[in-house]
Structures are given as C-alpha cells and as structure tokens.
Amino acid sequence: MTLDPDTLLSSGTLVSAKPPELDRALWRNELQQDGDVHKLAELARRPVPVAAVSELDAAAAAESPRIQQILRPAGIGDGLRVMLRAGGSTWGHGAIYRAIGARDFDADERAFLAAIADDITDGLRRSLSRRPEPGAATLVPGVVAFDAQSRIVSATAEAHRLIALMPGDATSTLYAVAMGAGLHDRASARVRLTDGRWLLVQGGLMHGAANDAARVTVTLVQAPRSDLSSLLLRLHTLSARQREVAQLLLRGPRTEEIAAMLHISRHTLHDHVKAIFAKLGVQGRAELMALVSD
C-alpha cells in the first residue's frame, strides 16, 4: 500500500489478499483506537522498519483491540508490517499475515524483510516519480458522499471516472479518507493515478441535520502545484537544503537573490542547483516548473 507521507493515509492498495471487510476494520482501528499497537505513525518513527505481532509481550497482545477484535476473529495468528521509508518520509507499507496455528515469523524472516525494505521503497518511489502521459487533460472534479458508517451513498459521474484511474482498491483509499474526515473534520491523501497524474482526495465532515444520509463528502480534484511541489521534491530524494533551494527557484528570484537569501556564495548555490537538476532529470527552471506543475 502506498501512503501519503504527510497524512499516512492510503494513496493506493497495490496488492491485497484480504477481504475488504478486514481492510476497512483495520483502517477503522488505525484511525479510531488510541494507544493500540503497531500504529503507522509509531512504526514510521522506529529505527527498524519491520514489526511483528509475535514480538509483543503477552500483556500487550492481550490488551490490543487490533489483535483481539480484528486479527484473531479473522483467523490471523502472527502479522508482520514493514514500513517503506526514504529521505525521512514514509511512502508506503506492507503487511503479511499467517493463520492461527501456523508458525510465527522468525528472526531470519524479519531480518530479510528489513534488509530489502530500502530496495522495495526505491522501486515504489521511482514508480511514483514517473511523469504523466503526454497530452493528459485537466481532471474534472468529482464528489463522493459517505454515511455515518463511512459507506458510499452516492457519487457523481466524474467521481466514478476518477475512481477507475486510481490504483488498486480505490474504495479502500476513499474509505480511509472518509473515516479520517469523520473523526477529525477533514482528511486528505494525494494519489498517483494510473496515467501518472496526481489526484487530491479530500474529505470533509458535513454539519447538518442528525438524520442526513450524507455525513462526509470526499472531493476528488487534480492536485494543485502547492500540494505537489514539496511531495515531488521529496520523491526525488532531494535533501532539505536542496528542497529549500528548489522552492526558491520555483518562486522566481534571480540566483544572486537566492544566494543572498540563504547567506551562501554563488558557487555554493550553483553546486546545489546542479545537484537538484541532476536528481530531477531537468535542464533548467522551466523544466523544473513543468515537473512540479505535473
């Protein structure tokens, strides 16, 4: 599953061998249950990218709603999660489950997955970095309405067309955003469509009569440059300093002005710009602007 690195909400389930009901129950737990084990935000901060249920002590496992109310009733014994991180950002995660009665994931298996996590992340990051197909038209916004149980109750025709372009299980992504909006008034995730364009999936809580059928609306719009620039620069593994320089290049000041703003020499700035263009595969500011404008 890819994740929006800023919200840690789903931006596309790439491969799934579990039923939708289990997927949605796990998202409900992820966003509702406070203090449960193996939450994405907590795992994203760990130095080791892999965590297994079998590593927990008996008390923590016994008190976990995720384990006792979701995994065990689904017939799952051990579960293993791997976080896919690069450049200080989390771009996705994977989960592997074994049935109750099967052996737990051993130390060698956990170490192997930790060892290849960077390679998986690099492939994922490269796939997200690809450019849109030539001649791609501007996306027409769509709207999806959800009820109090976060079930889809209606959607515009434009929304259906955009959903068809979303990777993997699009309804899982929409559900995660709708659930987040229902709990926190608003939530969002940026999704790379199958044709390379970026979609902003943004949920908002409706404040109306208690018996209104639609409780949350999720809008699907083409992601604006303001939402994309930082994301795309991180995808190309620019350092924090390089992202700072790139953002200034996008705003338009002359190189002399940028060097003065950053209190560095023109020679140092030139080295930063050269490295930025090389990482992004562009030849100048115009191509840089085109890249982050998607």
Short mmCIF file of N, CA and C in Angstrom, two decimals, residues 140-213:
data_model
loop_
_atom_site.label_atom_id
_atom_site.label_comp_id
_atom_site.label_asym_id
_atom_site.label_seq_id
_atom_site.Cartn_x
_atom_site.Cartn_y
_atom_site.Cartn_z
N VAL A 140 -11.43 16.58 -14.28
CA VAL A 140 -12.70 17.19 -13.89
C VAL A 140 -13.04 16.70 -12.48
N PRO A 141 -13.29 17.62 -11.53
CA PRO A 141 -13.54 17.21 -10.14
C PRO A 141 -14.76 16.30 -9.99
N GLY A 142 -14.71 15.45 -8.99
CA GLY A 142 -15.83 14.58 -8.65
C GLY A 142 -16.09 14.61 -7.15
N VAL A 143 -17.25 14.13 -6.75
CA VAL A 143 -17.64 14.13 -5.34
C VAL A 143 -18.24 12.78 -4.98
N VAL A 144 -17.85 12.25 -3.81
CA VAL A 144 -18.40 11.00 -3.28
C VAL A 144 -18.95 11.30 -1.88
N ALA A 145 -20.17 10.84 -1.58
CA ALA A 145 -20.79 11.06 -0.28
C ALA A 145 -20.81 9.77 0.51
N PHE A 146 -20.53 9.88 1.81
CA PHE A 146 -20.50 8.73 2.71
C PHE A 146 -21.49 8.96 3.85
N ASP A 147 -22.05 7.85 4.38
CA ASP A 147 -22.96 7.96 5.51
C ASP A 147 -22.18 7.85 6.83
N ALA A 148 -22.91 7.78 7.93
CA ALA A 148 -22.28 7.76 9.25
C ALA A 148 -21.41 6.53 9.48
N GLN A 149 -21.69 5.45 8.75
CA GLN A 149 -20.88 4.24 8.85
C GLN A 149 -19.75 4.22 7.81
N SER A 150 -19.52 5.38 7.18
CA SER A 150 -18.48 5.53 6.15
C SER A 150 -18.73 4.62 4.95
N ARG A 151 -20.00 4.42 4.61
CA ARG A 151 -20.37 3.68 3.41
C ARG A 151 -20.74 4.67 2.31
N ILE A 152 -20.36 4.38 1.08
CA ILE A 152 -20.68 5.26 -0.04
C ILE A 152 -22.18 5.25 -0.28
N VAL A 153 -22.79 6.43 -0.30
CA VAL A 153 -24.22 6.52 -0.57
C VAL A 153 -24.50 7.14 -1.94
N SER A 154 -23.57 7.92 -2.47
CA SER A 154 -23.76 8.48 -3.81
C SER A 154 -22.42 9.00 -4.32
N ALA A 155 -22.33 9.14 -5.64
CA ALA A 155 -21.11 9.66 -6.28
C ALA A 155 -21.47 10.24 -7.63
N THR A 156 -20.77 11.30 -8.01
CA THR A 156 -21.01 11.89 -9.32
C THR A 156 -20.38 11.03 -10.41
N ALA A 157 -20.83 11.26 -11.63
CA ALA A 157 -20.27 10.51 -12.77
C ALA A 157 -18.77 10.79 -12.90
N GLU A 158 -18.36 12.04 -12.66
CA GLU A 158 -16.94 12.38 -12.74
C GLU A 158 -16.13 11.62 -11.69
N ALA A 159 -16.71 11.44 -10.50
CA ALA A 159 -16.02 10.68 -9.46
C ALA A 159 -15.80 9.24 -9.89
N HIS A 160 -16.80 8.63 -10.51
CA HIS A 160 -16.64 7.25 -10.98
C HIS A 160 -15.52 7.14 -12.00
N ARG A 161 -15.39 8.14 -12.87
CA ARG A 161 -14.32 8.11 -13.87
C ARG A 161 -12.95 8.24 -13.21
N LEU A 162 -12.85 9.07 -12.18
CA LEU A 162 -11.58 9.23 -11.49
C LEU A 162 -11.24 7.99 -10.66
N ILE A 163 -12.26 7.39 -10.04
CA ILE A 163 -12.04 6.18 -9.26
C ILE A 163 -11.47 5.07 -10.14
N ALA A 164 -11.93 5.01 -11.39
CA ALA A 164 -11.43 3.99 -12.31
C ALA A 164 -9.94 4.17 -12.61
N LEU A 165 -9.41 5.38 -12.41
CA LEU A 165 -7.99 5.66 -12.67
C LEU A 165 -7.13 5.49 -11.42
N MET A 166 -7.76 5.29 -10.27
CA MET A 166 -6.99 5.14 -9.04
C MET A 166 -6.40 3.74 -8.97
N PRO A 167 -5.20 3.61 -8.40
CA PRO A 167 -4.54 2.29 -8.37
C PRO A 167 -5.15 1.36 -7.33
N GLY A 168 -5.20 0.08 -7.66
CA GLY A 168 -5.62 -0.93 -6.69
C GLY A 168 -7.04 -0.75 -6.21
N ASP A 169 -7.23 -0.96 -4.91
CA ASP A 169 -8.55 -0.87 -4.29
C ASP A 169 -8.87 0.58 -3.97
N ALA A 170 -9.50 1.28 -4.92
CA ALA A 170 -9.79 2.71 -4.74
C ALA A 170 -10.74 2.95 -3.58
N THR A 171 -11.69 2.05 -3.37
CA THR A 171 -12.66 2.26 -2.30
C THR A 171 -11.98 2.23 -0.92
N SER A 172 -10.90 1.47 -0.79
CA SER A 172 -10.16 1.44 0.47
C SER A 172 -9.53 2.81 0.74
N THR A 173 -8.97 3.43 -0.29
CA THR A 173 -8.40 4.76 -0.15
C THR A 173 -9.46 5.77 0.22
N LEU A 174 -10.60 5.73 -0.47
CA LEU A 174 -11.69 6.65 -0.18
C LEU A 174 -12.22 6.44 1.23
N TYR A 175 -12.31 5.19 1.63
CA TYR A 175 -12.81 4.87 2.97
C TYR A 175 -11.89 5.45 4.04
N ALA A 176 -10.57 5.31 3.84
CA ALA A 176 -9.62 5.82 4.83
C ALA A 176 -9.76 7.34 4.97
N VAL A 177 -9.90 8.05 3.85
CA VAL A 177 -10.05 9.50 3.90
C VAL A 177 -11.38 9.87 4.54
N ALA A 178 -12.45 9.17 4.18
CA ALA A 178 -13.77 9.47 4.76
C ALA A 178 -13.78 9.21 6.26
N MET A 179 -13.15 8.11 6.69
CA MET A 179 -13.07 7.81 8.11
C MET A 179 -12.28 8.88 8.84
N GLY A 180 -11.17 9.31 8.26
CA GLY A 180 -10.37 10.37 8.87
C GLY A 180 -11.14 11.67 8.99
N ALA A 181 -11.91 12.02 7.95
CA ALA A 181 -12.71 13.25 7.99
C ALA A 181 -13.82 13.14 9.02
N GLY A 182 -14.43 11.97 9.15
CA GLY A 182 -15.49 11.79 10.12
C GLY A 182 -15.02 11.96 11.55
N LEU A 183 -13.75 11.63 11.79
CA LEU A 183 -13.20 11.72 13.14
C LEU A 183 -12.57 13.08 13.43
N HIS A 184 -12.01 13.71 12.40
CA HIS A 184 -11.22 14.92 12.62
C HIS A 184 -11.68 16.10 11.77
N ASP A 185 -12.89 16.06 11.26
CA ASP A 185 -13.49 17.12 10.44
C ASP A 185 -12.95 17.14 9.01
N ARG A 186 -11.67 16.86 8.82
CA ARG A 186 -11.11 16.86 7.46
C ARG A 186 -9.94 15.88 7.40
N ALA A 187 -9.68 15.39 6.20
CA ALA A 187 -8.57 14.48 5.97
C ALA A 187 -8.26 14.50 4.48
N SER A 188 -7.05 14.11 4.11
CA SER A 188 -6.70 14.14 2.69
C SER A 188 -5.57 13.17 2.38
N ALA A 189 -5.49 12.80 1.12
CA ALA A 189 -4.39 11.98 0.61
C ALA A 189 -4.18 12.34 -0.84
N ARG A 190 -2.93 12.36 -1.27
CA ARG A 190 -2.61 12.61 -2.67
C ARG A 190 -2.32 11.28 -3.34
N VAL A 191 -2.98 11.05 -4.46
CA VAL A 191 -2.97 9.75 -5.12
C VAL A 191 -2.38 9.90 -6.52
N ARG A 192 -1.40 9.05 -6.84
CA ARG A 192 -0.86 9.00 -8.20
C ARG A 192 -1.77 8.10 -9.02
N LEU A 193 -2.43 8.66 -10.02
CA LEU A 193 -3.32 7.89 -10.87
C LEU A 193 -2.52 6.98 -11.80
N THR A 194 -3.21 6.03 -12.40
CA THR A 194 -2.52 5.06 -13.26
C THR A 194 -1.96 5.70 -14.52
N ASP A 195 -2.43 6.90 -14.90
CA ASP A 195 -1.88 7.59 -16.07
C ASP A 195 -0.80 8.60 -15.68
N GLY A 196 -0.40 8.61 -14.40
CA GLY A 196 0.69 9.47 -13.96
C GLY A 196 0.26 10.80 -13.37
N ARG A 197 -0.99 11.19 -13.52
CA ARG A 197 -1.44 12.45 -12.94
C ARG A 197 -1.69 12.27 -11.44
N TRP A 198 -1.68 13.41 -10.71
CA TRP A 198 -1.88 13.38 -9.27
C TRP A 198 -3.27 13.88 -8.92
N LEU A 199 -3.91 13.17 -8.03
CA LEU A 199 -5.26 13.49 -7.57
C LEU A 199 -5.21 13.84 -6.09
N LEU A 200 -5.90 14.90 -5.70
CA LEU A 200 -6.06 15.23 -4.29
C LEU A 200 -7.41 14.70 -3.83
N VAL A 201 -7.38 13.76 -2.90
CA VAL A 201 -8.60 13.19 -2.32
C VAL A 201 -8.79 13.85 -0.97
N GLN A 202 -9.85 14.65 -0.83
CA GLN A 202 -10.02 15.49 0.34
C GLN A 202 -11.41 15.28 0.94
N GLY A 203 -11.45 14.87 2.21
CA GLY A 203 -12.71 14.61 2.89
C GLY A 203 -13.06 15.71 3.87
N GLY A 204 -14.37 15.96 4.00
CA GLY A 204 -14.85 16.96 4.95
C GLY A 204 -16.11 16.49 5.63
N LEU A 205 -16.24 16.80 6.92
CA LEU A 205 -17.42 16.41 7.70
C LEU A 205 -18.55 17.39 7.44
N MET A 206 -19.74 16.86 7.11
CA MET A 206 -20.91 17.69 6.88
C MET A 206 -21.57 18.03 8.22
N HIS A 207 -21.95 19.28 8.41
CA HIS A 207 -22.62 19.71 9.64
C HIS A 207 -24.06 20.08 9.31
N GLY A 208 -24.96 19.11 9.42
CA GLY A 208 -26.36 19.34 9.08
C GLY A 208 -27.26 18.62 10.06
N ALA A 209 -28.46 18.29 9.62
CA ALA A 209 -29.42 17.58 10.47
C ALA A 209 -28.88 16.21 10.84
N ALA A 210 -29.29 15.72 12.02
CA ALA A 210 -28.77 14.45 12.53
C ALA A 210 -29.14 13.28 11.63
N ASN A 211 -30.25 13.39 10.91
CA ASN A 211 -30.70 12.28 10.08
C ASN A 211 -30.28 12.41 8.63
N ASP A 212 -29.38 13.35 8.33
CA ASP A 212 -28.89 13.48 6.96
C ASP A 212 -28.21 12.18 6.55
N ALA A 213 -28.50 11.72 5.33
CA ALA A 213 -27.89 10.48 4.85
C ALA A 213 -26.40 10.67 4.61
#
